[in-house]
Amino acid sequence: LRKNVEDFTGPRERSDLGFVTFDITADILNEKNGLQTFRNESTSIIFDWNVKQLFLYLSAEYSTKNNALNQVVLWDKIMLRGDNPRLSLKDMKSKYFFFDDGNGLKGNRNITLTLSWNVVPNAGILPLVTGSGHVSVPFPDTYETTKSY
Amino acid sequence: GWPRSGGIRGGAAMDLFGDLRRMNKRQLYYQVLNFAMIVSSALMIWKGLIVVTGSESPIVVVLSGSMEPAFHRGDLLFLTNFHDDPIRAGEIVVFKVEGRDIPIVHRVIKVHEKGNGNIKFLTKGDNNEVDDRGLYKEGQNWLEKKDVVGRARGFLPYVGMVTIIMNDYPKFKYALLAVMGAYVLLKRES
């Protein structure tokens, strides 16, 4: 699981707005509870007979002066049983606005992006699984006024 | 069995009325007590679930299509609402907007938690274009822990359709209750 990002912050009234561009390379088929399985083990562990779909989401987690913990979902995707389980997305823009509750993005060095998914069964328990691999994104110290997103 | 007062009857309908006539007071009380026991046990199980899950409504029926294709109208959701469970992005929560009775099942997309445990979060239905701010109260931008009925932990498809049908067609509900009542009152253990 790999992600590469480039980013900058933009001024927006009272709250910081972050812009993140990212690549996602993921092989959902071979992930099990965040651990990568080796090739000689059986595949299709995630998409078994009782899995209807996976709801994938990329979330940014960080701390600010205002709030000890912040989580913002930047992007999501529904992966139905039968869809291609390999993701190879490049230069994606976040689907949702990355607003902070305050001004905690400026100069924040430690924003962690993680890919997780909600397993939706045909019937039964609804677990949330976090994929292995995460990327740390530092935001710059200044606001960007000229770049357009 | 109780002593019977004779006569050969033909046909199931005649038997039914025959049963009613043959039942004496004691038998009737016995049947009513049986019925009351069943109702009490059901209520106890429900209350027990409320205590064990920590949620005021541990089983809810999905009413709209805003979480499709994961959940459809008529699906049943099982909730827990433990006090120490933190609210995290990606979780499916059932909440009530202040002043409204209808529980809404959507996903948490933003969380801001302070050091003292104070949480505010934003939700959105998977199948909706925009977040839920339009559904919240006037001027309300975030949900808090107190608005949460529970977190969806498990689900069964279609099963909840029965309650939706009973709500939309009350005659069906009364008919069902009448049939159940008749069955319990007339069924006899010999």
CSV table of C-alpha atoms in Angstrom, one decimal:
chain,number,residue,atom,x,y,z
A,1,LEU,CA,0.0,0.0,0.0
A,2,ARG,CA,1.7,3.2,-1.0
A,3,LYS,CA,0.7,6.8,-1.2
A,4,ASN,CA,2.6,9.8,-2.5
A,5,VAL,CA,1.4,13.3,-1.8
A,6,GLU,CA,2.0,16.9,-2.6
A,7,ASP,CA,0.1,19.6,-0.7
A,8,PHE,CA,-0.4,23.1,0.2
A,9,THR,CA,-2.8,25.0,2.4
A,10,GLY,CA,-5.2,27.7,1.3
A,11,PRO,CA,-6.7,30.5,3.4
A,12,ARG,CA,-10.4,30.3,4.0
A,13,GLU,CA,-11.9,32.7,6.5
A,14,ARG,CA,-11.5,31.3,9.9
A,15,SER,CA,-10.5,27.7,9.3
A,16,ASP,CA,-7.6,26.2,7.5
A,17,LEU,CA,-8.3,24.4,4.3
A,18,GLY,CA,-5.8,21.9,3.1
A,19,PHE,CA,-5.3,20.6,-0.4
A,20,VAL,CA,-3.8,17.2,-0.9
A,21,THR,CA,-3.0,15.4,-4.1
A,22,PHE,CA,-2.3,11.7,-3.8
A,23,ASP,CA,-1.7,8.4,-5.4
A,24,ILE,CA,-3.1,5.2,-4.1
A,25,THR,CA,-1.7,1.8,-5.0
A,26,ALA,CA,-3.5,-0.9,-3.1
A,27,ASP,CA,-4.0,-4.6,-3.5
A,28,ILE,CA,-7.0,-5.2,-1.4
A,29,LEU,CA,-7.2,-8.9,-2.3
A,30,ASN,CA,-4.1,-9.8,-0.5
A,31,GLU,CA,-4.5,-7.7,2.6
A,32,LYS,CA,-5.9,-9.3,5.8
A,33,ASN,CA,-6.5,-7.2,8.9
A,34,GLY,CA,-3.6,-4.9,8.0
A,35,LEU,CA,-1.1,-7.6,7.5
A,36,GLN,CA,0.2,-8.5,4.1
A,37,THR,CA,-0.1,-12.2,3.3
A,38,PHE,CA,2.5,-14.0,1.4
A,39,ARG,CA,1.9,-15.2,-2.1
A,40,ASN,CA,1.6,-18.9,-1.3
A,41,GLU,CA,-1.3,-18.4,1.0
A,42,SER,CA,-4.8,-18.5,-0.3
A,43,THR,CA,-6.0,-15.3,-1.9
A,44,SER,CA,-9.4,-13.7,-1.8
A,45,ILE,CA,-9.4,-13.5,2.0
A,46,ILE,CA,-11.1,-10.2,2.1
A,47,PHE,CA,-13.8,-10.9,-0.6
A,48,ASP,CA,-15.2,-14.1,0.8
A,49,TRP,CA,-18.7,-15.5,0.1
A,50,ASN,CA,-20.3,-13.2,2.8
A,51,VAL,CA,-18.8,-9.9,1.6
A,52,LYS,CA,-21.2,-7.8,-0.4
A,53,GLN,CA,-18.9,-4.8,-0.8
A,54,LEU,CA,-16.1,-2.8,0.8
A,55,PHE,CA,-16.5,0.9,1.6
A,56,LEU,CA,-13.0,2.3,1.2
A,57,TYR,CA,-11.9,5.7,2.6
A,58,LEU,CA,-8.8,7.7,2.8
A,59,SER,CA,-8.7,9.6,6.1
A,60,ALA,CA,-6.2,12.2,7.4
A,61,GLU,CA,-5.5,12.0,11.1
A,62,TYR,CA,-3.7,14.7,13.0
A,63,SER,CA,-3.5,16.8,16.2
A,64,THR,CA,-3.8,20.5,16.6
A,65,LYS,CA,-3.7,23.0,19.4
A,66,ASN,CA,-7.5,23.2,19.4
A,67,ASN,CA,-8.2,19.5,19.2
A,68,ALA,CA,-6.3,16.5,20.5
A,69,LEU,CA,-7.5,14.3,17.7
A,70,ASN,CA,-8.9,15.2,14.2
A,71,GLN,CA,-9.9,12.8,11.5
A,72,VAL,CA,-11.1,14.0,8.1
A,73,VAL,CA,-12.2,11.7,5.3
A,74,LEU,CA,-10.7,13.0,2.1
A,75,TRP,CA,-11.8,10.4,-0.4
A,76,ASP,CA,-14.0,7.3,-0.5
A,77,LYS,CA,-15.0,4.6,-2.9
A,78,ILE,CA,-17.4,1.7,-2.9
A,79,MET,CA,-15.8,-1.6,-4.1
A,80,LEU,CA,-18.4,-4.2,-4.9
A,81,ARG,CA,-17.8,-7.9,-5.0
A,82,GLY,CA,-16.5,-8.6,-8.5
A,83,ASP,CA,-14.9,-5.2,-9.0
A,84,ASN,CA,-11.2,-5.0,-9.7
A,85,PRO,CA,-9.6,-5.4,-6.3
A,86,ARG,CA,-6.4,-3.6,-7.3
A,87,LEU,CA,-6.4,0.1,-7.0
A,88,SER,CA,-3.9,2.2,-8.9
A,89,LEU,CA,-5.0,5.8,-8.7
A,90,LYS,CA,-2.7,8.7,-9.5
A,91,ASP,CA,-2.9,12.4,-8.9
A,92,MET,CA,-6.2,12.2,-7.1
A,93,LYS,CA,-7.7,15.3,-5.6
A,94,SER,CA,-9.6,15.0,-2.4
A,95,LYS,CA,-13.3,14.4,-2.9
A,96,TYR,CA,-14.2,16.4,0.2
A,97,PHE,CA,-13.0,19.7,1.5
A,98,PHE,CA,-10.2,19.2,4.0
A,99,PHE,CA,-11.3,21.9,6.5
A,100,ASP,CA,-9.7,22.0,9.9
A,101,ASP,CA,-11.7,23.1,12.9
A,102,GLY,CA,-9.5,26.1,13.4
A,103,ASN,CA,-6.0,26.9,12.1
A,104,GLY,CA,-4.2,23.7,12.9
A,105,LEU,CA,-3.0,22.8,9.4
A,106,LYS,CA,-0.5,25.6,8.9
A,107,GLY,CA,2.9,24.3,9.8
A,108,ASN,CA,1.5,21.0,11.0
A,109,ARG,CA,4.2,18.5,10.3
A,110,ASN,CA,2.4,15.3,11.2
A,111,ILE,CA,-0.7,14.5,9.2
A,112,THR,CA,-1.1,10.8,8.7
A,113,LEU,CA,-3.1,9.5,5.7
A,114,THR,CA,-4.4,6.0,6.1
A,115,LEU,CA,-6.6,3.9,3.8
A,116,SER,CA,-9.3,1.9,5.7
A,117,TRP,CA,-12.4,0.1,4.7
A,118,ASN,CA,-15.7,-1.0,6.1
A,119,VAL,CA,-16.6,-4.6,5.2
A,120,VAL,CA,-20.3,-4.8,4.4
A,121,PRO,CA,-21.4,-8.5,4.6
A,122,ASN,CA,-24.5,-10.1,3.0
A,123,ALA,CA,-25.5,-10.6,6.6
A,124,GLY,CA,-23.6,-10.3,9.9
A,125,ILE,CA,-21.0,-8.2,11.6
A,126,LEU,CA,-19.8,-4.9,10.1
A,127,PRO,CA,-16.0,-4.6,10.8
A,128,LEU,CA,-13.8,-1.6,10.1
A,129,VAL,CA,-10.4,-2.6,8.9
A,130,THR,CA,-7.3,-0.3,8.5
A,131,GLY,CA,-5.0,-1.1,5.7
A,132,SER,CA,-1.3,-1.5,6.3
A,133,GLY,CA,0.9,1.3,5.3
A,134,HIS,CA,0.3,5.0,5.9
A,135,VAL,CA,1.9,8.2,4.8
A,136,SER,CA,2.8,11.2,6.8
A,137,VAL,CA,2.2,14.5,5.2
A,138,PRO,CA,3.7,17.8,6.4
A,139,PHE,CA,1.8,21.0,5.7
A,140,PRO,CA,3.9,24.1,4.9
A,141,ASP,CA,4.2,27.0,7.3
A,142,THR,CA,2.6,29.6,5.0
A,143,TYR,CA,-0.7,29.9,3.3
A,144,GLU,CA,-0.8,29.6,-0.5
A,145,THR,CA,-2.7,32.3,-2.3
A,146,THR,CA,-1.6,31.9,-5.9
A,147,LYS,CA,-1.9,28.2,-6.8
A,148,SER,CA,-5.3,27.0,-8.1
A,149,TYR,CA,-6.4,23.5,-7.2
B,1,GLY,CA,-56.9,-32.2,29.8
B,2,TRP,CA,-60.1,-30.6,31.0
B,3,PRO,CA,-63.3,-32.5,31.0
B,4,ARG,CA,-65.3,-32.1,27.8
B,5,SER,CA,-69.0,-31.9,27.4
B,6,GLY,CA,-69.7,-34.3,24.6
B,7,GLY,CA,-71.0,-34.0,21.0
B,8,ILE,CA,-69.4,-34.9,17.7
B,9,ARG,CA,-68.8,-31.8,15.6
B,10,GLY,CA,-67.8,-31.5,11.9
B,11,GLY,CA,-65.6,-29.0,10.3
B,12,ALA,CA,-62.8,-26.8,11.7
B,13,ALA,CA,-64.9,-23.8,12.2
B,14,MET,CA,-67.4,-25.7,14.3
B,15,ASP,CA,-64.4,-27.0,16.3
B,16,LEU,CA,-63.2,-23.5,17.0
B,17,PHE,CA,-66.6,-22.3,18.4
B,18,GLY,CA,-66.8,-25.6,20.2
B,19,ASP,CA,-63.5,-24.9,21.9
B,20,LEU,CA,-64.7,-21.5,23.0
B,21,ARG,CA,-67.9,-22.8,24.4
B,22,ARG,CA,-66.1,-25.6,26.2
B,23,MET,CA,-63.6,-23.4,27.9
B,24,ASN,CA,-64.6,-22.5,31.3
B,25,LYS,CA,-63.4,-19.6,33.4
B,26,ARG,CA,-60.3,-21.4,34.8
B,27,GLN,CA,-59.2,-22.3,31.3
B,28,LEU,CA,-59.6,-18.8,30.1
B,29,TYR,CA,-57.6,-17.3,33.0
B,30,TYR,CA,-54.9,-19.9,32.3
B,31,GLN,CA,-54.7,-18.9,28.7
B,32,VAL,CA,-54.6,-15.2,29.5
B,33,LEU,CA,-51.8,-15.8,32.0
B,34,ASN,CA,-49.8,-17.8,29.4
B,35,PHE,CA,-50.2,-14.9,26.9
B,36,ALA,CA,-49.1,-12.4,29.6
B,37,MET,CA,-46.1,-14.5,30.3
B,38,ILE,CA,-45.1,-14.5,26.6
B,39,VAL,CA,-45.5,-10.7,26.4
B,40,SER,CA,-43.5,-10.1,29.6
B,41,SER,CA,-40.7,-12.3,28.5
B,42,ALA,CA,-40.5,-10.5,25.2
B,43,LEU,CA,-40.4,-7.2,27.0
B,44,MET,CA,-37.7,-8.4,29.3
B,45,ILE,CA,-35.5,-9.6,26.4
B,46,TRP,CA,-35.9,-6.2,24.8
B,47,LYS,CA,-35.0,-4.4,28.0
B,48,GLY,CA,-32.1,-6.7,28.5
B,49,LEU,CA,-30.8,-5.8,25.1
B,50,ILE,CA,-31.0,-2.1,25.9
B,51,VAL,CA,-28.9,-2.7,29.0
B,52,VAL,CA,-26.4,-4.9,27.4
B,53,THR,CA,-25.8,-2.7,24.3
B,54,GLY,CA,-26.1,0.6,26.1
B,55,SER,CA,-28.3,1.9,23.3
B,56,GLU,CA,-31.9,3.1,23.8
B,57,SER,CA,-32.8,1.3,20.6
B,58,PRO,CA,-30.5,-1.6,19.9
B,59,ILE,CA,-32.3,-2.8,16.8
B,60,VAL,CA,-33.3,-0.3,14.1
B,61,VAL,CA,-34.8,-0.6,10.6
B,62,VAL,CA,-33.2,1.3,7.7
B,63,LEU,CA,-35.8,3.7,6.4
B,64,SER,CA,-34.2,5.3,3.4
B,65,GLY,CA,-31.9,4.6,0.6
B,66,SER,CA,-29.2,7.1,1.6
B,67,MET,CA,-26.7,4.3,2.5
B,68,GLU,CA,-27.1,2.2,-0.6
B,69,PRO,CA,-25.7,0.0,-1.9
B,70,ALA,CA,-24.6,-1.1,1.6
B,71,PHE,CA,-28.1,-0.9,3.3
B,72,HIS,CA,-31.5,-0.8,1.7
B,73,ARG,CA,-34.8,0.3,3.1
B,74,GLY,CA,-36.1,-2.6,5.2
B,75,ASP,CA,-32.7,-3.9,6.4
B,76,LEU,CA,-32.2,-4.5,10.1
B,77,LEU,CA,-29.2,-3.0,12.0
B,78,PHE,CA,-27.9,-4.1,15.4
B,79,LEU,CA,-26.4,-1.3,17.5
B,80,THR,CA,-24.1,-0.8,20.5
B,81,ASN,CA,-23.6,2.4,22.3
B,82,PHE,CA,-20.8,1.9,24.8
B,83,HIS,CA,-19.9,5.0,26.6
B,84,ASP,CA,-16.1,4.4,26.2
B,85,ASP,CA,-16.3,3.7,22.5
B,86,PRO,CA,-14.8,6.6,20.7
B,87,ILE,CA,-16.4,8.0,17.5
B,88,ARG,CA,-14.1,7.6,14.6
B,89,ALA,CA,-14.2,8.5,10.9
B,90,GLY,CA,-15.6,5.7,8.8
B,91,GLU,CA,-18.0,4.3,11.4
B,92,ILE,CA,-21.6,4.0,10.7
B,93,VAL,CA,-23.7,5.7,13.4
B,94,VAL,CA,-27.4,6.0,14.0
B,95,PHE,CA,-28.3,9.4,15.4
B,96,LYS,CA,-31.3,11.6,16.1
B,97,VAL,CA,-31.5,15.3,15.3
B,98,GLU,CA,-32.5,17.3,18.3
B,99,GLY,CA,-36.3,17.6,18.3
B,100,ARG,CA,-36.9,14.9,15.8
B,101,ASP,CA,-37.9,11.3,16.4
B,102,ILE,CA,-36.6,9.6,13.3
B,103,PRO,CA,-33.2,7.9,13.6
B,104,ILE,CA,-30.8,8.4,10.7
B,105,VAL,CA,-28.2,5.9,9.7
B,106,HIS,CA,-25.1,7.5,8.1
B,107,ARG,CA,-21.3,7.4,8.1
B,108,VAL,CA,-19.0,9.6,10.1
B,109,ILE,CA,-16.7,11.6,7.8
B,110,LYS,CA,-15.1,14.2,10.1
B,111,VAL,CA,-14.2,14.0,13.7
B,112,HIS,CA,-12.7,16.7,16.0
B,113,GLU,CA,-12.0,15.6,19.5
B,114,LYS,CA,-10.6,17.7,22.3
B,115,GLY,CA,-8.3,16.5,25.0
B,116,ASN,CA,-11.1,16.4,27.6
B,117,GLY,CA,-13.0,13.9,25.5
B,118,ASN,CA,-15.4,16.5,24.0
B,119,ILE,CA,-16.3,15.3,20.5
B,120,LYS,CA,-17.9,16.9,17.5
B,121,PHE,CA,-18.4,15.1,14.2
B,122,LEU,CA,-20.0,15.3,10.8
B,123,THR,CA,-21.9,12.6,9.0
B,124,LYS,CA,-22.9,11.9,5.4
B,125,GLY,CA,-24.9,9.2,3.7
B,126,ASP,CA,-22.9,7.0,1.3
B,127,ASN,CA,-25.5,7.6,-1.4
B,128,ASN,CA,-25.8,11.3,-0.8
B,129,GLU,CA,-23.9,13.9,-2.7
B,130,VAL,CA,-23.5,16.3,0.2
B,131,ASP,CA,-22.9,15.9,4.0
B,132,ASP,CA,-25.7,16.0,6.5
B,133,ARG,CA,-25.5,19.6,7.6
B,134,GLY,CA,-28.8,20.2,5.8
B,135,LEU,CA,-30.4,17.6,8.0
B,136,TYR,CA,-29.2,19.0,11.3
B,137,LYS,CA,-31.0,21.6,13.3
B,138,GLU,CA,-31.0,25.2,12.2
B,139,GLY,CA,-27.5,26.6,12.9
B,140,GLN,CA,-26.2,23.2,14.0
B,141,ASN,CA,-23.0,22.3,12.2
B,142,TRP,CA,-21.9,19.3,14.1
B,143,LEU,CA,-23.2,16.3,16.0
B,144,GLU,CA,-22.2,15.4,19.5
B,145,LYS,CA,-22.1,12.2,21.5
B,146,LYS,CA,-25.5,12.9,23.0
B,147,ASP,CA,-27.1,12.7,19.6
B,148,VAL,CA,-25.9,9.2,19.0
B,149,VAL,CA,-28.4,6.3,19.4
B,150,GLY,CA,-25.7,3.8,18.6
B,151,ARG,CA,-23.0,2.4,16.3
B,152,ALA,CA,-23.9,-0.2,13.7
B,153,ARG,CA,-22.2,-3.4,14.5
B,154,GLY,CA,-24.1,-6.0,12.5
B,155,PHE,CA,-26.8,-6.2,10.0
B,156,LEU,CA,-29.5,-8.5,8.5
B,157,PRO,CA,-31.0,-7.7,5.1
B,158,TYR,CA,-34.8,-7.5,4.4
B,159,VAL,CA,-35.9,-8.6,7.9
B,160,GLY,CA,-37.0,-5.1,8.9
B,161,MET,CA,-39.5,-4.9,6.0
B,162,VAL,CA,-42.2,-6.3,8.3
B,163,THR,CA,-42.1,-3.2,10.5
B,164,ILE,CA,-42.2,-0.9,7.5
B,165,ILE,CA,-45.2,-2.7,6.1
B,166,MET,CA,-46.9,-2.5,9.5
B,167,ASN,CA,-46.3,1.2,9.6
B,168,ASP,CA,-47.5,1.9,6.1
B,169,TYR,CA,-50.5,-0.4,6.3
B,170,PRO,CA,-51.9,-0.3,9.8
B,171,LYS,CA,-54.7,-2.7,8.9
B,172,PHE,CA,-52.1,-5.3,8.3
B,173,LYS,CA,-50.7,-4.7,11.8
B,174,TYR,CA,-54.1,-5.1,13.4
B,175,ALA,CA,-54.8,-8.3,11.4
B,176,LEU,CA,-51.5,-9.7,12.4
B,177,LEU,CA,-52.1,-8.9,16.1
B,178,ALA,CA,-55.6,-10.4,15.9
B,179,VAL,CA,-54.4,-13.6,14.4
B,180,MET,CA,-51.6,-13.9,17.0
B,181,GLY,CA,-53.9,-13.1,19.8
B,182,ALA,CA,-56.4,-15.7,18.7
B,183,TYR,CA,-53.7,-18.3,18.2
B,184,VAL,CA,-52.3,-17.8,21.7
B,185,LEU,CA,-55.6,-17.7,23.4
B,186,LEU,CA,-57.0,-20.8,21.7
B,187,LYS,CA,-54.0,-23.0,21.6
B,188,ARG,CA,-54.1,-25.6,24.3
B,189,GLU,CA,-51.5,-27.6,26.0
B,190,SER,CA,-52.9,-31.1,26.6
